[in-house]
CSV table of C-alpha atoms (C1' of nucleotides) in Angstrom, one decimal:
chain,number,residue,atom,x,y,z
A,20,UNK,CA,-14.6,-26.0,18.8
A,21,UNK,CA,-11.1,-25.3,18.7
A,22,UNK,CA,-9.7,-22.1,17.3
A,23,UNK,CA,-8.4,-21.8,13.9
A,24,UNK,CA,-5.2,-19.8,15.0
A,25,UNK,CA,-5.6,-17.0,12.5
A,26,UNK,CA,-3.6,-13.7,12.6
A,27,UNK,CA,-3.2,-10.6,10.1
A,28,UNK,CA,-0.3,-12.4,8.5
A,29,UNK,CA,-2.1,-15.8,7.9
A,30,UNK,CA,-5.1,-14.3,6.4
A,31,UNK,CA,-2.9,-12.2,3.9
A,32,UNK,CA,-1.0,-15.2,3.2
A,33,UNK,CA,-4.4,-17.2,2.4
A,34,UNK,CA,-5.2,-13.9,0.3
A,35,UNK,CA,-2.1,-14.3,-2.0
A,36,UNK,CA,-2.8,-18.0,-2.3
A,37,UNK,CA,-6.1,-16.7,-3.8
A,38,UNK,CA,-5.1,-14.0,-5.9
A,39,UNK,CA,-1.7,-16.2,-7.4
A,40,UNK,CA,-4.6,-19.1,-8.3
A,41,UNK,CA,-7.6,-17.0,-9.2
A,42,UNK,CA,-6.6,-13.6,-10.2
A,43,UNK,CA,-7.2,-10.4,-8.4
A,44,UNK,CA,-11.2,-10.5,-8.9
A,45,UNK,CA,-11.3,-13.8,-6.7
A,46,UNK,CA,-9.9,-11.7,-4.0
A,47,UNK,CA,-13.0,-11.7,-1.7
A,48,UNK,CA,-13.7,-12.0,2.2
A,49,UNK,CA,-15.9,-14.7,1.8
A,50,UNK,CA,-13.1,-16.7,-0.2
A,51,UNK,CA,-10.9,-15.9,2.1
A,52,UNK,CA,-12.6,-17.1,5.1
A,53,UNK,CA,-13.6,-20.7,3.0
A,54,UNK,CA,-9.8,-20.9,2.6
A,55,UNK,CA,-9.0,-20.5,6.4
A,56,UNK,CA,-11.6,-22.8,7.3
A,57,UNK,CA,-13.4,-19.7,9.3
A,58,UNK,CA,-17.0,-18.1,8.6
A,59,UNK,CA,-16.9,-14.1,7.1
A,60,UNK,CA,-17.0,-12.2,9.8
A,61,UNK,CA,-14.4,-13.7,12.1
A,62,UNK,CA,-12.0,-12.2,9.5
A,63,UNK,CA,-12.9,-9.1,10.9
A,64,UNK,CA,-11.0,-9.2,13.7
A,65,UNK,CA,-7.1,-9.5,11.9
A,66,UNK,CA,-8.2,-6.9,9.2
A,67,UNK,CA,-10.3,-4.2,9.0
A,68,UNK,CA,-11.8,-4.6,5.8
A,69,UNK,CA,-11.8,-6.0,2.2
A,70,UNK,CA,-9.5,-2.4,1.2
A,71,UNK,CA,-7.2,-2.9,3.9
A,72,UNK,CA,-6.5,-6.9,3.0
A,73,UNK,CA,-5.9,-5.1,-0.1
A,74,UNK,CA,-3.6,-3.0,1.2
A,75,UNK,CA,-1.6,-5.3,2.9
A,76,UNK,CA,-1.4,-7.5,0.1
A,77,UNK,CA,0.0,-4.2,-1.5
A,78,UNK,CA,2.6,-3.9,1.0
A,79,UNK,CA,3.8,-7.4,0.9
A,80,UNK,CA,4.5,-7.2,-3.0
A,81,UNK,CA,6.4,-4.5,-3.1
A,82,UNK,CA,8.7,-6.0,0.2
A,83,UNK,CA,9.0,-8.9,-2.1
A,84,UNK,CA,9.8,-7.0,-5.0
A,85,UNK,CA,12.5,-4.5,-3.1
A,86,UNK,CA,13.8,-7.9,-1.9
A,87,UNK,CA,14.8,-8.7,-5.1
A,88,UNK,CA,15.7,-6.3,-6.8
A,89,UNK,CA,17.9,-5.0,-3.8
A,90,UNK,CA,19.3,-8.5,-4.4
A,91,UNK,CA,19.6,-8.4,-8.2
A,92,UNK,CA,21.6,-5.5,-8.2
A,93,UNK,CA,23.7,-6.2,-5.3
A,94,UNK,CA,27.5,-6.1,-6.3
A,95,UNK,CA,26.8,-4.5,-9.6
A,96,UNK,CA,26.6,-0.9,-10.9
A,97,UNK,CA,26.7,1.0,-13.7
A,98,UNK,CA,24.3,-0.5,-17.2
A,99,UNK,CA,25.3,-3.6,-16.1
A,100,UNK,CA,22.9,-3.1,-12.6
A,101,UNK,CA,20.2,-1.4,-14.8
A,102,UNK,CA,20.0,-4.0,-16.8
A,103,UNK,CA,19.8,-6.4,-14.0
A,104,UNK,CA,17.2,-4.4,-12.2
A,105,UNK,CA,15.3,-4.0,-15.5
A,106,UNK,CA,15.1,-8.2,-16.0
A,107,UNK,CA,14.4,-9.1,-12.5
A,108,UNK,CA,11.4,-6.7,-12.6
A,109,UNK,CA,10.0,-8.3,-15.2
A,110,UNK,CA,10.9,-11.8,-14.1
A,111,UNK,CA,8.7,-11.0,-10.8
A,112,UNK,CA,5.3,-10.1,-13.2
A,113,UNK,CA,6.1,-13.2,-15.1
A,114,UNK,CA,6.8,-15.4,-12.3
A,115,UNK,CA,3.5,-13.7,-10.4
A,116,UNK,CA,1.2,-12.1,-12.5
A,117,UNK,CA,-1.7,-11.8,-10.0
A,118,UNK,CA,0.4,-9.9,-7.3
A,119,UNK,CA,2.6,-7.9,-10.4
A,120,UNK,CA,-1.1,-6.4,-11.0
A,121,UNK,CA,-1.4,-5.7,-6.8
A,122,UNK,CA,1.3,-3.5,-6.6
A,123,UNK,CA,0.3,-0.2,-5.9
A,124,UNK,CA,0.8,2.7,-8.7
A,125,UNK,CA,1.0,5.2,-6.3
A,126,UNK,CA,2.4,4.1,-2.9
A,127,UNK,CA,3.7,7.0,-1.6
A,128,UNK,CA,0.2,8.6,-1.6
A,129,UNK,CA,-0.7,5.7,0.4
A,130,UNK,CA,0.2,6.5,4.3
A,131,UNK,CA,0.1,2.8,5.0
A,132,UNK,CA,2.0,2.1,1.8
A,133,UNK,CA,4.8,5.2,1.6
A,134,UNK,CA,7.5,3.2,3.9
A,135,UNK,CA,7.6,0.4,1.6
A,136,UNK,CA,7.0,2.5,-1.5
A,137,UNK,CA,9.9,4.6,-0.5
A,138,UNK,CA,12.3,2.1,0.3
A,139,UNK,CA,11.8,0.5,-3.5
A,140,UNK,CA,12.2,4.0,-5.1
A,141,UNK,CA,15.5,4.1,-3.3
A,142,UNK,CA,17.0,1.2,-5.0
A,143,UNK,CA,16.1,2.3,-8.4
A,144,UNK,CA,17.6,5.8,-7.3
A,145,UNK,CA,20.5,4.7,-6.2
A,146,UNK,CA,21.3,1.9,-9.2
A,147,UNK,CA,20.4,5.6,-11.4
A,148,UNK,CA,23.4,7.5,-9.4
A,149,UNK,CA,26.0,4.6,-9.5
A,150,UNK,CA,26.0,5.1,-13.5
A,151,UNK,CA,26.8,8.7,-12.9
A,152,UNK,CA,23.5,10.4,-12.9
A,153,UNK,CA,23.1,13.7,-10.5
A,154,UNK,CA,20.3,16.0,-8.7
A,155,UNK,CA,17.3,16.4,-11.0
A,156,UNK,CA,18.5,14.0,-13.9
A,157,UNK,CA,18.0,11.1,-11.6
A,158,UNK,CA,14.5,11.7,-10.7
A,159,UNK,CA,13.3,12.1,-14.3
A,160,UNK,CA,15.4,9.1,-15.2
A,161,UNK,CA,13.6,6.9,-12.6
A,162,UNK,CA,10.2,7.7,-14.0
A,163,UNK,CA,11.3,6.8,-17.4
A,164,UNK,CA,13.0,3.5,-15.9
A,165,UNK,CA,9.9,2.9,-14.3
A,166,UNK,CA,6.7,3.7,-16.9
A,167,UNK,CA,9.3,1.4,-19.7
A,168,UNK,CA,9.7,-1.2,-16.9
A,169,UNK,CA,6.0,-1.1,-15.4
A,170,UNK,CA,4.7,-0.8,-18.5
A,171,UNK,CA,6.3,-3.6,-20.2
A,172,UNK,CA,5.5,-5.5,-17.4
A,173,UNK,CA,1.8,-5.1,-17.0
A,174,UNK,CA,1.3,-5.5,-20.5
A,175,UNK,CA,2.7,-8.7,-20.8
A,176,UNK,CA,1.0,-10.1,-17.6
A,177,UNK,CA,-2.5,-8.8,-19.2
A,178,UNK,CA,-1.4,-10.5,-22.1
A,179,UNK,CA,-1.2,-7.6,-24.2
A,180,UNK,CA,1.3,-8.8,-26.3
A,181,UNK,CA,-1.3,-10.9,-28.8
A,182,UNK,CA,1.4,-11.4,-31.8
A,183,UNK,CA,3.7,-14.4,-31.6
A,184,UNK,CA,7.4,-12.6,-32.3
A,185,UNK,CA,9.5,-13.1,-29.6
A,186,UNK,CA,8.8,-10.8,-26.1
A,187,UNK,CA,12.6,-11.5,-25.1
A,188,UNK,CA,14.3,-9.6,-28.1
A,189,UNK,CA,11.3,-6.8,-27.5
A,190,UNK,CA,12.7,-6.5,-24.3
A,191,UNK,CA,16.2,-6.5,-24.7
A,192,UNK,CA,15.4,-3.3,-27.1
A,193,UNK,CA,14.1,-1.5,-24.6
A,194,UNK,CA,16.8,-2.4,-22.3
A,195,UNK,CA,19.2,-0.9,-24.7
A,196,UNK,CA,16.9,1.5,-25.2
A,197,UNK,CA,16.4,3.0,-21.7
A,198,UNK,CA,20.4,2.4,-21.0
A,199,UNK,CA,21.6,4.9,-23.9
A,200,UNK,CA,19.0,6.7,-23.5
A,201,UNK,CA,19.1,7.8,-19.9
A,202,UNK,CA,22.7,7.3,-18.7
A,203,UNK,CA,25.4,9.3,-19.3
A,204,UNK,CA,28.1,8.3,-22.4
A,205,UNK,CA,30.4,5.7,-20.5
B,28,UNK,CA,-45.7,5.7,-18.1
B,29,UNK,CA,-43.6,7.0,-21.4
B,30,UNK,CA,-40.5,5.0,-22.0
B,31,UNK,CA,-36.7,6.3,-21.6
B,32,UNK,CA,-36.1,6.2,-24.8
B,33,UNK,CA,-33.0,4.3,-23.9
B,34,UNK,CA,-30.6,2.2,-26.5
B,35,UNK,CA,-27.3,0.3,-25.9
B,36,UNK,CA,-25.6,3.8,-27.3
B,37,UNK,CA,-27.1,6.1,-24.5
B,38,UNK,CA,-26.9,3.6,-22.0
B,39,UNK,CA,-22.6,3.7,-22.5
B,40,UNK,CA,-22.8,7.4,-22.6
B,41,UNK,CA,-24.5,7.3,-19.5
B,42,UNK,CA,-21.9,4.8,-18.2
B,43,UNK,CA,-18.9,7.0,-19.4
B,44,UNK,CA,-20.6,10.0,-17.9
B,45,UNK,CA,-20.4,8.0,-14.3
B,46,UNK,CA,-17.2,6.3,-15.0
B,47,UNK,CA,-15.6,10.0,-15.6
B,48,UNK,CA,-17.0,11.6,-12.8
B,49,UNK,CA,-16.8,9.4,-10.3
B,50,UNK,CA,-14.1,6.6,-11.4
B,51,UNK,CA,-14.1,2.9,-12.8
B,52,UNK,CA,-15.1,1.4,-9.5
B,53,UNK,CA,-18.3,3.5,-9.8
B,54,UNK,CA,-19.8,1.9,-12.7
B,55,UNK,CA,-22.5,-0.3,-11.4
B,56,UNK,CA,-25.7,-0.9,-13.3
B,57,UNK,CA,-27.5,0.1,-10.1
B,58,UNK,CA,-25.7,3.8,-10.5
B,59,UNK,CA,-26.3,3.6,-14.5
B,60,UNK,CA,-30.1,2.8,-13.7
B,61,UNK,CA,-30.8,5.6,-11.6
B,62,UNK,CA,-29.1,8.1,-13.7
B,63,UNK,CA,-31.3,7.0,-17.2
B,64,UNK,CA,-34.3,7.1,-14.9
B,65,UNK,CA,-34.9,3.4,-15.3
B,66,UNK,CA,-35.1,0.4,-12.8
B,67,UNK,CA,-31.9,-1.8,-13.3
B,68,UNK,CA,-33.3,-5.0,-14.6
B,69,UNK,CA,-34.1,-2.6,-17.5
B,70,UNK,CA,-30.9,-1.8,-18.2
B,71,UNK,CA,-30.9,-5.7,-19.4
B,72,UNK,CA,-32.9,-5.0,-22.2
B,73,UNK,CA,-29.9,-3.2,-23.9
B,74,UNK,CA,-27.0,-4.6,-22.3
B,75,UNK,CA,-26.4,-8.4,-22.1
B,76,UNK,CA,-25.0,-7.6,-18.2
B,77,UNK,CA,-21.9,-5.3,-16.7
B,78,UNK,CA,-19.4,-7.3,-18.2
B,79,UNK,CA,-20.5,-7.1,-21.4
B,80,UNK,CA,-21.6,-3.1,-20.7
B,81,UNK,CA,-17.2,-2.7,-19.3
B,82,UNK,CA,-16.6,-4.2,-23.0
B,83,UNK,CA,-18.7,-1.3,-24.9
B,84,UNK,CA,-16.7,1.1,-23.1
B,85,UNK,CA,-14.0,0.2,-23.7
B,86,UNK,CA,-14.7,-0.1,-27.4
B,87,UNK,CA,-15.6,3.5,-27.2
B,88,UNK,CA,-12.6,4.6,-25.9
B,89,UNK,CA,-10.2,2.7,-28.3
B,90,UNK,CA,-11.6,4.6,-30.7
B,91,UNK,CA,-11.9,7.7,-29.6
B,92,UNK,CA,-7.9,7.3,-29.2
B,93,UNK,CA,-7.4,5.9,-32.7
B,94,UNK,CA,-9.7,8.9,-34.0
B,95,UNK,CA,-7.0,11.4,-31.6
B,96,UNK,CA,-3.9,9.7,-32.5
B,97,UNK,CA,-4.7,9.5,-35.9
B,98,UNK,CA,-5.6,13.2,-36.3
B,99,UNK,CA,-2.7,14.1,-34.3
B,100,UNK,CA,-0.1,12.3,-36.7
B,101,UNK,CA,-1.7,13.0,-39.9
B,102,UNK,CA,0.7,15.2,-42.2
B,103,UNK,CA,3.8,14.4,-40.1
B,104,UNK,CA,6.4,11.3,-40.6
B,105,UNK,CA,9.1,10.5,-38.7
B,106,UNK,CA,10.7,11.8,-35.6
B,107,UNK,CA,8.2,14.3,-35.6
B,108,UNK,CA,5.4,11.7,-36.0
B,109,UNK,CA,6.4,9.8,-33.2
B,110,UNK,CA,6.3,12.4,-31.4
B,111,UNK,CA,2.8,13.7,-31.7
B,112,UNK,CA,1.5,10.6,-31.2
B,113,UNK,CA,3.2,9.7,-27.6
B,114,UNK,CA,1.7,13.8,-26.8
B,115,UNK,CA,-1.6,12.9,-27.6
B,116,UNK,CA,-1.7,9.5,-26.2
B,117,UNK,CA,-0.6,11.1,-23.4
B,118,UNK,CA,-2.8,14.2,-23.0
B,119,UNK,CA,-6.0,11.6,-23.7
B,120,UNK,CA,-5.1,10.0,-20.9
B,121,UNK,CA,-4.7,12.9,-18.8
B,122,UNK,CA,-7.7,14.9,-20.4
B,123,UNK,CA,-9.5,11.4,-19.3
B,124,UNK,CA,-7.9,9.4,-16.8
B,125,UNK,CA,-10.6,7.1,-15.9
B,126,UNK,CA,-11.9,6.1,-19.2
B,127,UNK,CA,-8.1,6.1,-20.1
B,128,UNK,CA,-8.1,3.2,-17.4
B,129,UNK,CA,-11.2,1.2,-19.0
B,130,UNK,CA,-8.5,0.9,-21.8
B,131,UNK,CA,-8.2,-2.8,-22.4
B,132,UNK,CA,-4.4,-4.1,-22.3
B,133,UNK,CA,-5.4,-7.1,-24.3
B,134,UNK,CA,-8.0,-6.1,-27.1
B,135,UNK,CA,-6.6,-8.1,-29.4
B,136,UNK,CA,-7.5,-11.4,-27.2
B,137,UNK,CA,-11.1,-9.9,-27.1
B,138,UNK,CA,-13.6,-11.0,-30.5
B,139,UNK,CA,-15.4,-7.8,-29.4
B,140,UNK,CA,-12.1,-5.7,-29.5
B,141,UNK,CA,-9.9,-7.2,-31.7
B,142,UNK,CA,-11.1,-5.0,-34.6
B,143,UNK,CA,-11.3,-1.5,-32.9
B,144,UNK,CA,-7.4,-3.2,-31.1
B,145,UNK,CA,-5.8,-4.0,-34.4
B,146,UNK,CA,-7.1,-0.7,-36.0
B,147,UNK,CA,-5.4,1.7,-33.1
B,148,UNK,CA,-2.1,-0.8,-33.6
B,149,UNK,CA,-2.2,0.2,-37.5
B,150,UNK,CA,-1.8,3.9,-36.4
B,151,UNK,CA,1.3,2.9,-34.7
B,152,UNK,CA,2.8,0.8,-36.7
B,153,UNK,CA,2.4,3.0,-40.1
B,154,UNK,CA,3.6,5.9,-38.2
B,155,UNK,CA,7.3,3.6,-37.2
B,156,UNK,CA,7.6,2.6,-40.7
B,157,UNK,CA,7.2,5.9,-41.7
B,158,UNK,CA,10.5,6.1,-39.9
B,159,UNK,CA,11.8,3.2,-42.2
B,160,UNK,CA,11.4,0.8,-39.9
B,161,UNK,CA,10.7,-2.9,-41.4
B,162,UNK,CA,10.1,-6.2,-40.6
B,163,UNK,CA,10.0,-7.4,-37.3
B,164,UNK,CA,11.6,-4.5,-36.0
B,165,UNK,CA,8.4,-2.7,-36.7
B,166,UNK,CA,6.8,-4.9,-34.1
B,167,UNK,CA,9.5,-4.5,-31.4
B,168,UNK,CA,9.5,-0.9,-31.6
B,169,UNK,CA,5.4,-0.7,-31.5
B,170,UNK,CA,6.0,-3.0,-28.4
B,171,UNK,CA,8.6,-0.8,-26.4
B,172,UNK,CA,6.8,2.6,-27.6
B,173,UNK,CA,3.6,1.1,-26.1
B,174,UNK,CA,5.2,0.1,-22.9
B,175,UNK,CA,6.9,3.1,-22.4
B,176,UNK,CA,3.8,5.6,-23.4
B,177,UNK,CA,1.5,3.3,-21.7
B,178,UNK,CA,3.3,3.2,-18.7
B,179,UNK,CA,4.1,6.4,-18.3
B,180,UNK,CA,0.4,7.6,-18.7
B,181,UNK,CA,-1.1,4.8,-16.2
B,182,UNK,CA,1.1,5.6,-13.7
B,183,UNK,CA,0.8,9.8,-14.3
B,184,UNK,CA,-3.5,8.9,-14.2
B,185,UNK,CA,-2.9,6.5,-11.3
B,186,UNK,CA,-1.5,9.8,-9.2
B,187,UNK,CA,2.5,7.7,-9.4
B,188,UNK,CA,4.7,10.7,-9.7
B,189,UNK,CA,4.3,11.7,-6.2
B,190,UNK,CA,7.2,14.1,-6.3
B,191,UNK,CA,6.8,17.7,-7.4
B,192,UNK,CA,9.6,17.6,-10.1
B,193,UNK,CA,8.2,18.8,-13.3
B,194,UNK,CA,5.9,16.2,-15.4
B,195,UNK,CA,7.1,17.6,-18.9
B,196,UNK,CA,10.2,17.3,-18.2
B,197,UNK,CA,10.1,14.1,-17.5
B,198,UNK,CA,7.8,13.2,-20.4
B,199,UNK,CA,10.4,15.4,-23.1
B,200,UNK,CA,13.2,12.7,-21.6
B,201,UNK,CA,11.3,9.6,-22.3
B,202,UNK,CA,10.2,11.1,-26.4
B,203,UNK,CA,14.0,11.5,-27.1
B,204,UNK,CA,14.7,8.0,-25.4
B,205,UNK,CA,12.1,6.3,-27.5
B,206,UNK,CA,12.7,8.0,-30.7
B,207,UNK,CA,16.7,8.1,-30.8
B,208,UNK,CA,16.8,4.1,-29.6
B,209,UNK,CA,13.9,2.9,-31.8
B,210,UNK,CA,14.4,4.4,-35.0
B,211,UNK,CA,17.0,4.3,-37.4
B,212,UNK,CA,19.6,6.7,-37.2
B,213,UNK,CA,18.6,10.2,-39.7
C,28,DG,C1',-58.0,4.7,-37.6
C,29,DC,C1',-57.3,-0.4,-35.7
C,30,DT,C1',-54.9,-4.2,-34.3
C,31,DG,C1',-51.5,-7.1,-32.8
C,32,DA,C1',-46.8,-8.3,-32.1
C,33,DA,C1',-42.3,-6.8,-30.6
C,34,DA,C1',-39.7,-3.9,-27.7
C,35,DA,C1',-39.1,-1.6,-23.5
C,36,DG,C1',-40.4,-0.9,-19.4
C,37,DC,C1',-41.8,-2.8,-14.5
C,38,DT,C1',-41.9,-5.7,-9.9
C,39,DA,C1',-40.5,-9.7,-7.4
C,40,DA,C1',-37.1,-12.5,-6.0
C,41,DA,C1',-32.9,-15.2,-5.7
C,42,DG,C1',-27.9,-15.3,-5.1
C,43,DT,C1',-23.5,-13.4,-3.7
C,44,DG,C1',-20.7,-10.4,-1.1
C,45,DT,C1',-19.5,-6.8,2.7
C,46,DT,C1',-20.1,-5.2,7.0
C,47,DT,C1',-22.0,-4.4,11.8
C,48,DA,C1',-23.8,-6.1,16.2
C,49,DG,C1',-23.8,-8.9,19.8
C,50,DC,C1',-23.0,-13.4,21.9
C,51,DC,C1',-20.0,-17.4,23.5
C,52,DT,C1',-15.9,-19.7,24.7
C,53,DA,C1',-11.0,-21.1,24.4
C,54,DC,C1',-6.9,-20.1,26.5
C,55,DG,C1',-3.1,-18.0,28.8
C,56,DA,C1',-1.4,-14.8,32.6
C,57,DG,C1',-1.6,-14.3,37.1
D,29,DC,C1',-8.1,-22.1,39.3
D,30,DT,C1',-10.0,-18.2,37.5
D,31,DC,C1',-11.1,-14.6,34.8
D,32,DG,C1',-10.4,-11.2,31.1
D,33,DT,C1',-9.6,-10.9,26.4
D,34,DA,C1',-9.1,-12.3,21.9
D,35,DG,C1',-10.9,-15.1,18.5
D,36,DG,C1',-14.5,-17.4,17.0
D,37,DC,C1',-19.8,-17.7,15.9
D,38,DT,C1',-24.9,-16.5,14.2
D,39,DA,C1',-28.1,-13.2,12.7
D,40,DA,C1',-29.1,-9.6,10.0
D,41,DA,C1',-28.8,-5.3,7.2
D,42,DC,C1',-27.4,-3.4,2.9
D,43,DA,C1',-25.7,-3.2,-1.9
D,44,DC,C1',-25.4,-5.1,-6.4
D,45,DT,C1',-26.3,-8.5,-10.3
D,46,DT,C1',-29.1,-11.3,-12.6
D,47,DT,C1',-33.3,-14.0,-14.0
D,48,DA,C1',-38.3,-14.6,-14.6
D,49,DG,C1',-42.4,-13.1,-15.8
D,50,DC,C1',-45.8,-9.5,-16.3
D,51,DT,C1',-47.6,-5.0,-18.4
D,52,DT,C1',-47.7,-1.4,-21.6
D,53,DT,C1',-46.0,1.5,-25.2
D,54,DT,C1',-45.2,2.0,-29.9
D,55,DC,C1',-45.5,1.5,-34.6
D,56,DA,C1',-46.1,-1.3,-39.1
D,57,DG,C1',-49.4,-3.0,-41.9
D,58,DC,C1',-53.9,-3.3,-43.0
DNA sequence: GCTGAAAAGCTAAAGTGTTTAGCCTACGAG
DNA sequence: CTCGTAGGCTAAACACTTTAGCTTTTCAGC
């Protein structure tokens, strides 16, 4: 029989198929292994276990996500990039809810998750000191940014928004919201 | 053999005892079983199965918050309203992060829910038209004071705030955000 | 008090999923 | 060509959920 040509990277990928189609609850080895044509076990030999598929499916979102936000705010600064970061974040849950509701809440406790954690923080940091923010101020304005942002977005994914008005006016609110709110008078 | 004594009512506060010390994952009816001093099919006889046993807890905790929130804002309007109730919402959460985790995002979608869902909402949107708020804009403000609160507090419970800058801080940024973007101007 | 039905417990067993152990073989480096 | 290793397999243990069907407590009504 010939080999099914498997490799860390190709089972993740098959994991993400599952967990875009099915939701995160789908997300087991045995589903895993039907997708890759392979019995359950063999997966134990690209992963270690069902928590560390997990975890790389962690670290894969938030490279994604750092992809493009990096990219949303590229060439742009000030409320203007804020705002930018702000709608591409939410654009990401929207466009993929399942893996929105993989990202990690606390990467940089994760050792296998801090690099990539790290490297997201960063861009929010430094779209935070491009409109003028300094030293502590920045820190506490990236938590806001991100509980409004994460928050926002995790409730719309879960559907939490039951009522019919319109989400995109809710959002633009808290856009303007977070902007006046946390950068300094320009 | 005498009996338990069991009912659906002690088998949740058995289930919110396990779920608060030992986390969400931890609640299996296998764990819930052993610690009523029953075998598990038991359990069955007062519980239709897990799913349905996640859905009374969740209940419970909705309104434990409604009873919280709606004690903390009693006597107070406005600004100061608002206030008291992010505080609280807050200090549930931390007071109880894991049953502040079995808090359903979408109770509203739930039949079994909806009614403990739409009473916590009430709270919220009384206290934002106590602000003389109206119309629709009551709606968008309940929506970004959620996302923000809710945010904040699942990310503080989920250990996200790896850095050591101060927590209140942070959280006295975010009430003046919400309150002097979402309410009129006084 | 008795009795009988309902409620609440039990054991047995099936189904699904994770994980370990140990075997077998395809395949590429030399 | 060969041979070691990596990638696959089967078997099996363990945990949990759920269903089926039996037994026994309890208590309402006589």
């Amino acid at each position: 029989m010939p080999r099914a040509g498997l490799s860390p990277a190709a089972v993740v990928d098959a994991a993400l198929t599952i967990v875009d189609e099915q939701g995160p609850e789908a997300l087991t080895l045995s589903a895993v292994a039907t997708r890759t044509g392979v019995a359950t076990p063999s997966l134990y030999k690209h992963v270690r276990n069902l928590e560390e598929l997990r975890t790389l499916i962690a670290r894969r979102v938030m490279e994604e996500m750092t992809e493009l936000v990096g990219a949303a705010v590229m060439g742009r600064s000030g409320p203007d990039a804020v705002t930018a970061l702000m709608r591409v974040w939410r654009r990401y849950a929207v466009d993929h809810p399942a893996r929105y509701a993989a990202m990690p809440p606390a990467p940089l406790q994760h050792p296998a998750l801090e690099e990539s954690g790290r490297r997201l923080m960063e861009v929010v940091l430094a779209v935070l000191r491009g409109c003028g923010l300094e030293g502590e101020a920045v820190l506490h304005s990236a938590r806001c940014l991100r509980a409004a942002v994460h928050g926002f977005a995790a409730l719309e994914v879960a559907g939490g928004f039951g009522l019919p008005e319109d989400l995109d006016t809710t959002y633009r609110l808290m856009e303007q919201t977070i902007i006046d709110g946390l950068l300094p008078a320009n």
